[in-house]
GROMACS .gro file of C-alpha atoms in nm:
model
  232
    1UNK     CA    1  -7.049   9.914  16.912
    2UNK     CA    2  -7.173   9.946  16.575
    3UNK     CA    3  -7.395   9.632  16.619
    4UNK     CA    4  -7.549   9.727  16.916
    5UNK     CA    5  -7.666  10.070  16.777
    6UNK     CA    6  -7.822   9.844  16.504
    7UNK     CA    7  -7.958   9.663  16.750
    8UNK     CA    8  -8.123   9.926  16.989
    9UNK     CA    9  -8.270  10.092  16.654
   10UNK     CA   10  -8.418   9.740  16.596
   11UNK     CA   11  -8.617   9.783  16.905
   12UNK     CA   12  -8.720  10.097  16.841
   13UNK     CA   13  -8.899  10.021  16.493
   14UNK     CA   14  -8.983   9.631  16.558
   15UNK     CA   15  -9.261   9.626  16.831
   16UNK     CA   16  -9.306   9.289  16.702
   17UNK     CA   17  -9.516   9.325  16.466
   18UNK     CA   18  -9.535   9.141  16.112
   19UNK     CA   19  -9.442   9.500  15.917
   20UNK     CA   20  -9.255   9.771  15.944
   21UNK     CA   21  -9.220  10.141  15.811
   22UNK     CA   22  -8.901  10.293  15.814
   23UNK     CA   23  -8.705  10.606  15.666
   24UNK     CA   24  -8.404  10.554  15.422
   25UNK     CA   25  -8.257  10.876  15.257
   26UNK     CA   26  -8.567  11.045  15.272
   27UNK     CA   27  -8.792  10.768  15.133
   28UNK     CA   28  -9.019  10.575  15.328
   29UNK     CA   29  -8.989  10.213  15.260
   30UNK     CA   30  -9.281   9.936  15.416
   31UNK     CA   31  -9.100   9.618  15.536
   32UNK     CA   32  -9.346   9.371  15.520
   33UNK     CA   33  -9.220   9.030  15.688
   34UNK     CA   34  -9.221   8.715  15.503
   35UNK     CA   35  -9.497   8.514  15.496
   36UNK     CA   36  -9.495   8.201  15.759
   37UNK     CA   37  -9.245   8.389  15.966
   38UNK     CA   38  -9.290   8.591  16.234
   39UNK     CA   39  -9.056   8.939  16.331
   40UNK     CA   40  -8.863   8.939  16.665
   41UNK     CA   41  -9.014   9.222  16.910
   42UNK     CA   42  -8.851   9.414  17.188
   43UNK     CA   43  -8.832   9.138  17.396
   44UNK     CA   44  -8.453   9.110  17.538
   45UNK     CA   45  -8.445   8.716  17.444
   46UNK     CA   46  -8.526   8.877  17.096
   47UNK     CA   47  -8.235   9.122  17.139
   48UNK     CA   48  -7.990   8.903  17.255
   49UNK     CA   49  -8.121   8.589  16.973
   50UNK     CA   50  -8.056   8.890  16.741
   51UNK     CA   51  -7.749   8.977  16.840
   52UNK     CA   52  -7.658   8.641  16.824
   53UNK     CA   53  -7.733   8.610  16.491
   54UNK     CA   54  -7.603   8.925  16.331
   55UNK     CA   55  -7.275   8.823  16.480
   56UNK     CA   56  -7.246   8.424  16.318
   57UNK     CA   57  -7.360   8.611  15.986
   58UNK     CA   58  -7.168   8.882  15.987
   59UNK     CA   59  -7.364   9.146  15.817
   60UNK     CA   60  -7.256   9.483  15.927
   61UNK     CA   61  -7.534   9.656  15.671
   62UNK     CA   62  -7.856   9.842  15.838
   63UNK     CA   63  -8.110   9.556  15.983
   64UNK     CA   64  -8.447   9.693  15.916
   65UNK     CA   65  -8.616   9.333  16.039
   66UNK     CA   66  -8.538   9.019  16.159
   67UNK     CA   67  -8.769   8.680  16.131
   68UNK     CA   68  -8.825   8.316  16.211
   69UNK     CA   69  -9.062   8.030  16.208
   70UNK     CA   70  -9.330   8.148  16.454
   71UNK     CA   71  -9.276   7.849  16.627
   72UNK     CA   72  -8.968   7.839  16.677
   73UNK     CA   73  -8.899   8.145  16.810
   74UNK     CA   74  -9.204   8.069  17.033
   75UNK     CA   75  -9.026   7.758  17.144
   76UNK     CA   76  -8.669   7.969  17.172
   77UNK     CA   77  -8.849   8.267  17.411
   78UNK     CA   78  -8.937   7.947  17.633
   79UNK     CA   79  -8.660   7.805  17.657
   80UNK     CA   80  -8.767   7.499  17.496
   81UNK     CA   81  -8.480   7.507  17.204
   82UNK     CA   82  -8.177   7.649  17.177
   83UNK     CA   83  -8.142   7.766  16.826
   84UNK     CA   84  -8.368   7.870  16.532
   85UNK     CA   85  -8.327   7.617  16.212
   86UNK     CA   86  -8.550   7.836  15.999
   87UNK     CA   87  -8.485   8.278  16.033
   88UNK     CA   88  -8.380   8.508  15.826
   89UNK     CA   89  -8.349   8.932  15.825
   90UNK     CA   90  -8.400   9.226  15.561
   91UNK     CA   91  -8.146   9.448  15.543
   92UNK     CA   92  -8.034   9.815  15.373
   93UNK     CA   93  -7.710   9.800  15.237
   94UNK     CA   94  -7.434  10.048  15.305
   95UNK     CA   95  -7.203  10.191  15.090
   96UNK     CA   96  -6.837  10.263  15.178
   97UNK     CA   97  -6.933  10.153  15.537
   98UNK     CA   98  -7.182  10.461  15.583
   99UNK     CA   99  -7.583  10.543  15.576
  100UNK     CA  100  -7.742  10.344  15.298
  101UNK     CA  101  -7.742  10.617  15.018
  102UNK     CA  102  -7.944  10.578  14.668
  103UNK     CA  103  -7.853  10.422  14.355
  104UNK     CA  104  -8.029  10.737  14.112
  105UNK     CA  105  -8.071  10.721  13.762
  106UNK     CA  106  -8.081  10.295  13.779
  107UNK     CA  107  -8.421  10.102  13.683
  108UNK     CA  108  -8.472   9.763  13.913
  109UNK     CA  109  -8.426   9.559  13.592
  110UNK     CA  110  -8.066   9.705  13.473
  111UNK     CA  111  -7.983   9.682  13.872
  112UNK     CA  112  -8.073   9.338  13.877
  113UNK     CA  113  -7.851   9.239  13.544
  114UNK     CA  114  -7.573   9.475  13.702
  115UNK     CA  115  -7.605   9.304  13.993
  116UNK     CA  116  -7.488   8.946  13.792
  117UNK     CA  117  -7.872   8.815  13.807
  118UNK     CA  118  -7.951   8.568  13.517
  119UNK     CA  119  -8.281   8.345  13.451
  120UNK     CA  120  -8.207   8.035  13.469
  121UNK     CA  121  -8.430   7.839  13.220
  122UNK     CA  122  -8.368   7.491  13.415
  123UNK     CA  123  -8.422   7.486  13.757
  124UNK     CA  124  -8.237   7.135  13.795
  125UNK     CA  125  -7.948   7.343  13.691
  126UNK     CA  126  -8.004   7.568  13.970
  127UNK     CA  127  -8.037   7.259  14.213
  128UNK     CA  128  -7.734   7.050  14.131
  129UNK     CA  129  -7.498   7.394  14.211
  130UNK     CA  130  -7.707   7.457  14.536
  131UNK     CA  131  -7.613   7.091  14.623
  132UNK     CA  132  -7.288   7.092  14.441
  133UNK     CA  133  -7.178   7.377  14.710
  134UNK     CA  134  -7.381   7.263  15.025
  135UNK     CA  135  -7.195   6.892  14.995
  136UNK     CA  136  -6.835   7.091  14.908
  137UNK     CA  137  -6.918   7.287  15.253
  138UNK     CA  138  -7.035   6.977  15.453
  139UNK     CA  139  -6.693   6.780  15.332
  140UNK     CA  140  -6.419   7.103  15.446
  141UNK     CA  141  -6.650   7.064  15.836
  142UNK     CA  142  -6.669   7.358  16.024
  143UNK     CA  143  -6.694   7.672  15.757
  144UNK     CA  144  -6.869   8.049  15.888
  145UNK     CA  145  -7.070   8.199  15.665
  146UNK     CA  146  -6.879   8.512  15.706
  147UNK     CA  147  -6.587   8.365  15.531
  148UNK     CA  148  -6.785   8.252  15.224
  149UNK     CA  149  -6.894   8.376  14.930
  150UNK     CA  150  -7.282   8.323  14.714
  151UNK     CA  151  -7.325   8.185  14.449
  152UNK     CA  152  -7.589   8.256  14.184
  153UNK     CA  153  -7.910   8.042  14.159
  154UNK     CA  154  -8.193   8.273  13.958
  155UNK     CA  155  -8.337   8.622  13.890
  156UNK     CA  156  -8.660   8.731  13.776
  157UNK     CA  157  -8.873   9.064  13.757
  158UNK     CA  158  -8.830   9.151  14.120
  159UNK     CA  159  -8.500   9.046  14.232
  160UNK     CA  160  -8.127   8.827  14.188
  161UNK     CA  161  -8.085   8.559  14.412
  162UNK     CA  162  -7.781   8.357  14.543
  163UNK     CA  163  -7.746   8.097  14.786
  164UNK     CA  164  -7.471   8.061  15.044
  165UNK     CA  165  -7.391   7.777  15.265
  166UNK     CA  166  -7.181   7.721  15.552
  167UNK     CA  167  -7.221   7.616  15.998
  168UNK     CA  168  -7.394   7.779  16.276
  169UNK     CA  169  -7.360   7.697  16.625
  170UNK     CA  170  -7.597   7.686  16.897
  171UNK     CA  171  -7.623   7.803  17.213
  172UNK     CA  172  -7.423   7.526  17.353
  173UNK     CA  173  -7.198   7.603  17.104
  174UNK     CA  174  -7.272   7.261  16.843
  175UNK     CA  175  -7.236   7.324  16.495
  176UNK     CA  176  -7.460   7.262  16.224
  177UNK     CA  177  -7.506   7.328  15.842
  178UNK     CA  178  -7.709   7.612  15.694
  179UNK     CA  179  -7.800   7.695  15.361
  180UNK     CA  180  -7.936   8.097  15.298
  181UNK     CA  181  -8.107   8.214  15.001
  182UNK     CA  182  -8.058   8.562  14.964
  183UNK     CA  183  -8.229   8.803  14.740
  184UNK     CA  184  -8.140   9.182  14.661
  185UNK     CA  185  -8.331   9.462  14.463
  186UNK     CA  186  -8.415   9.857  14.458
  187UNK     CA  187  -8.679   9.936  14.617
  188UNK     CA  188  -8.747  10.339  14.574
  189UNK     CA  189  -8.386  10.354  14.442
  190UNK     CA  190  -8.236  10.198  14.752
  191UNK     CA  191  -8.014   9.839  14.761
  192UNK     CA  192  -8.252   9.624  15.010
  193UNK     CA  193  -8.196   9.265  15.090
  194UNK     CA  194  -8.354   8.970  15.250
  195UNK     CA  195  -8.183   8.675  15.368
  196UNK     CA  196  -8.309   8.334  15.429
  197UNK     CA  197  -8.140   8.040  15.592
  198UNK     CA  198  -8.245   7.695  15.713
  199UNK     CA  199  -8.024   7.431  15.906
  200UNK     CA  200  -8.045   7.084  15.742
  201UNK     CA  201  -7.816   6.801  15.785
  202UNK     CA  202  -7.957   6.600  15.521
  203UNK     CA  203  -8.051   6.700  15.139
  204UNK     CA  204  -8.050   7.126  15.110
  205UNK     CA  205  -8.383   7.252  15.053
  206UNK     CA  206  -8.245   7.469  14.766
  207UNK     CA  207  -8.598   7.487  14.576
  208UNK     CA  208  -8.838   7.523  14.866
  209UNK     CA  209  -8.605   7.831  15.013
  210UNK     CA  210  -8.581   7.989  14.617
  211UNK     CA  211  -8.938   7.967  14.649
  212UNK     CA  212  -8.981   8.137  14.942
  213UNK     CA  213  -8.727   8.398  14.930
  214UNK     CA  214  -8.901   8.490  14.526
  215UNK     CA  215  -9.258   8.534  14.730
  216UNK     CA  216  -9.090   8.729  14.998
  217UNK     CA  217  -8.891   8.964  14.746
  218UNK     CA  218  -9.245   9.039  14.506
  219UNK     CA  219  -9.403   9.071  14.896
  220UNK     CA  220  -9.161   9.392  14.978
  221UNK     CA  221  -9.136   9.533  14.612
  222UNK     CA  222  -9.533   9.498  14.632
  223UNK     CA  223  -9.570   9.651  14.935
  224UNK     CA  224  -9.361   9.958  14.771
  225UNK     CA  225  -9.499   9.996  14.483
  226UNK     CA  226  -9.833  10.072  14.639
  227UNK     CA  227  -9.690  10.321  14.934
  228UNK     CA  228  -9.673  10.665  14.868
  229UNK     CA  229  -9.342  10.794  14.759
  230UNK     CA  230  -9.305  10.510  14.530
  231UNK     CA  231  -9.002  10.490  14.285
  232UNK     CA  232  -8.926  10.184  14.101
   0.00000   0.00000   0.00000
């Protein structure tokens, strides 16, 4: 039930555009989407894809967005696929299983080092554990994501991120690999995340996603920093 309130608020904010404004204790936070992804509208394949989703990843936090490769989810509305390989959703997190709430009193730098985020001065380093954990999940087969747990990759000024790995199925129900990057931060003194995943079968593309999810994270504290309202 909870998930399909999420879901119907979804609809509500996401008329499928590539941004979103929406109200979290008070503040008003701008969800801008990723760049080269495009956010699911109120179309019912895009409710149901969602739904989908959110239930594989198990994330029972506030969805303020979900995304994909514009072309794929073209190709998914159309029938011509049956699952997304590259997607990913921003997200408010709760605390104690109620209304996101904020962290007061908390800079986004000490947040970030509270939060376990580290530079790493090598990325190589940051590579060979990415792999390290993507060949560990490929080996022990079929592995949800809901059952495992990230692991740290890098931090910098905006955000911590850690990478997970683990299987999706598709529609017809085959499973396949997925790494996620995901990245978490305060935004106007709330805990926000974004989470990106790819499916790969072959080497992980731990550096391309890091890259990606570090452009999307300075995108949304960006896009904050310049609204009205703004708290760091």
């Amino acid at each position: 039930m909870l998930r399909l309130i999420i879901l119907q608020l979804l609809v509500m904010m996401a008329f499928g555009a590539q941004a979103a404004s929406v109200n979290l204790a008070g503040r008003k936070i701008e969800i801008p989407i990723p760049t080269e992804y495009c956010q699911f509208g109120k179309r019912l394949v895009d409710i149901e894809l969602a739904r989908v989703l959110l239930n594989e990843l198990g994330n029972d936090n506030q969805v303020l967005a979900f995304f994909a490769d514009c072309d794929e989810l073209d190709d998914y509305r159309h029938r011509r696929r049956n699952a997304l390989d590259n997607f990913g959703l921003v997200f408010a997190q709760k605390r104690n299983g109620n209304s996101p709430v904020p962290i007061t009193g908390r800079s986004r730098q000490e947040f970030i080092k509270d939060m376990g985020g580290v530079i790493i001065s090598d990325p190589s380093d940051v590579v060979k554990l990415g792999e390290a954990h993507y060949k560990l999940a490929q080996a022990r087969g079929k592995l949800s994501l809901q059952s495992q747990q990230p692991f740290h990759l890098q931090a910098d000024d905006n955000g911590a991120y850690f990478g997970i790995v683990g299987q999706l199925s598709d529609s017809d129900g085959k499973p396949s690999t997925v790494l996620g990057v995901l990245g978490i931060t305060l935004v106007k003194e709330m805990f926000l995340s974004i989470e990106i995943y790819r499916r790969s079968n072959a080497s992980p593309p731990i550096e391309e996603l890091l890259e990606r999810q570090q452009a999307a994270m300075a995108k949304l504290v960006e896009a904050n920093r310049l609204s009205p309202d703004s708290r760091k």
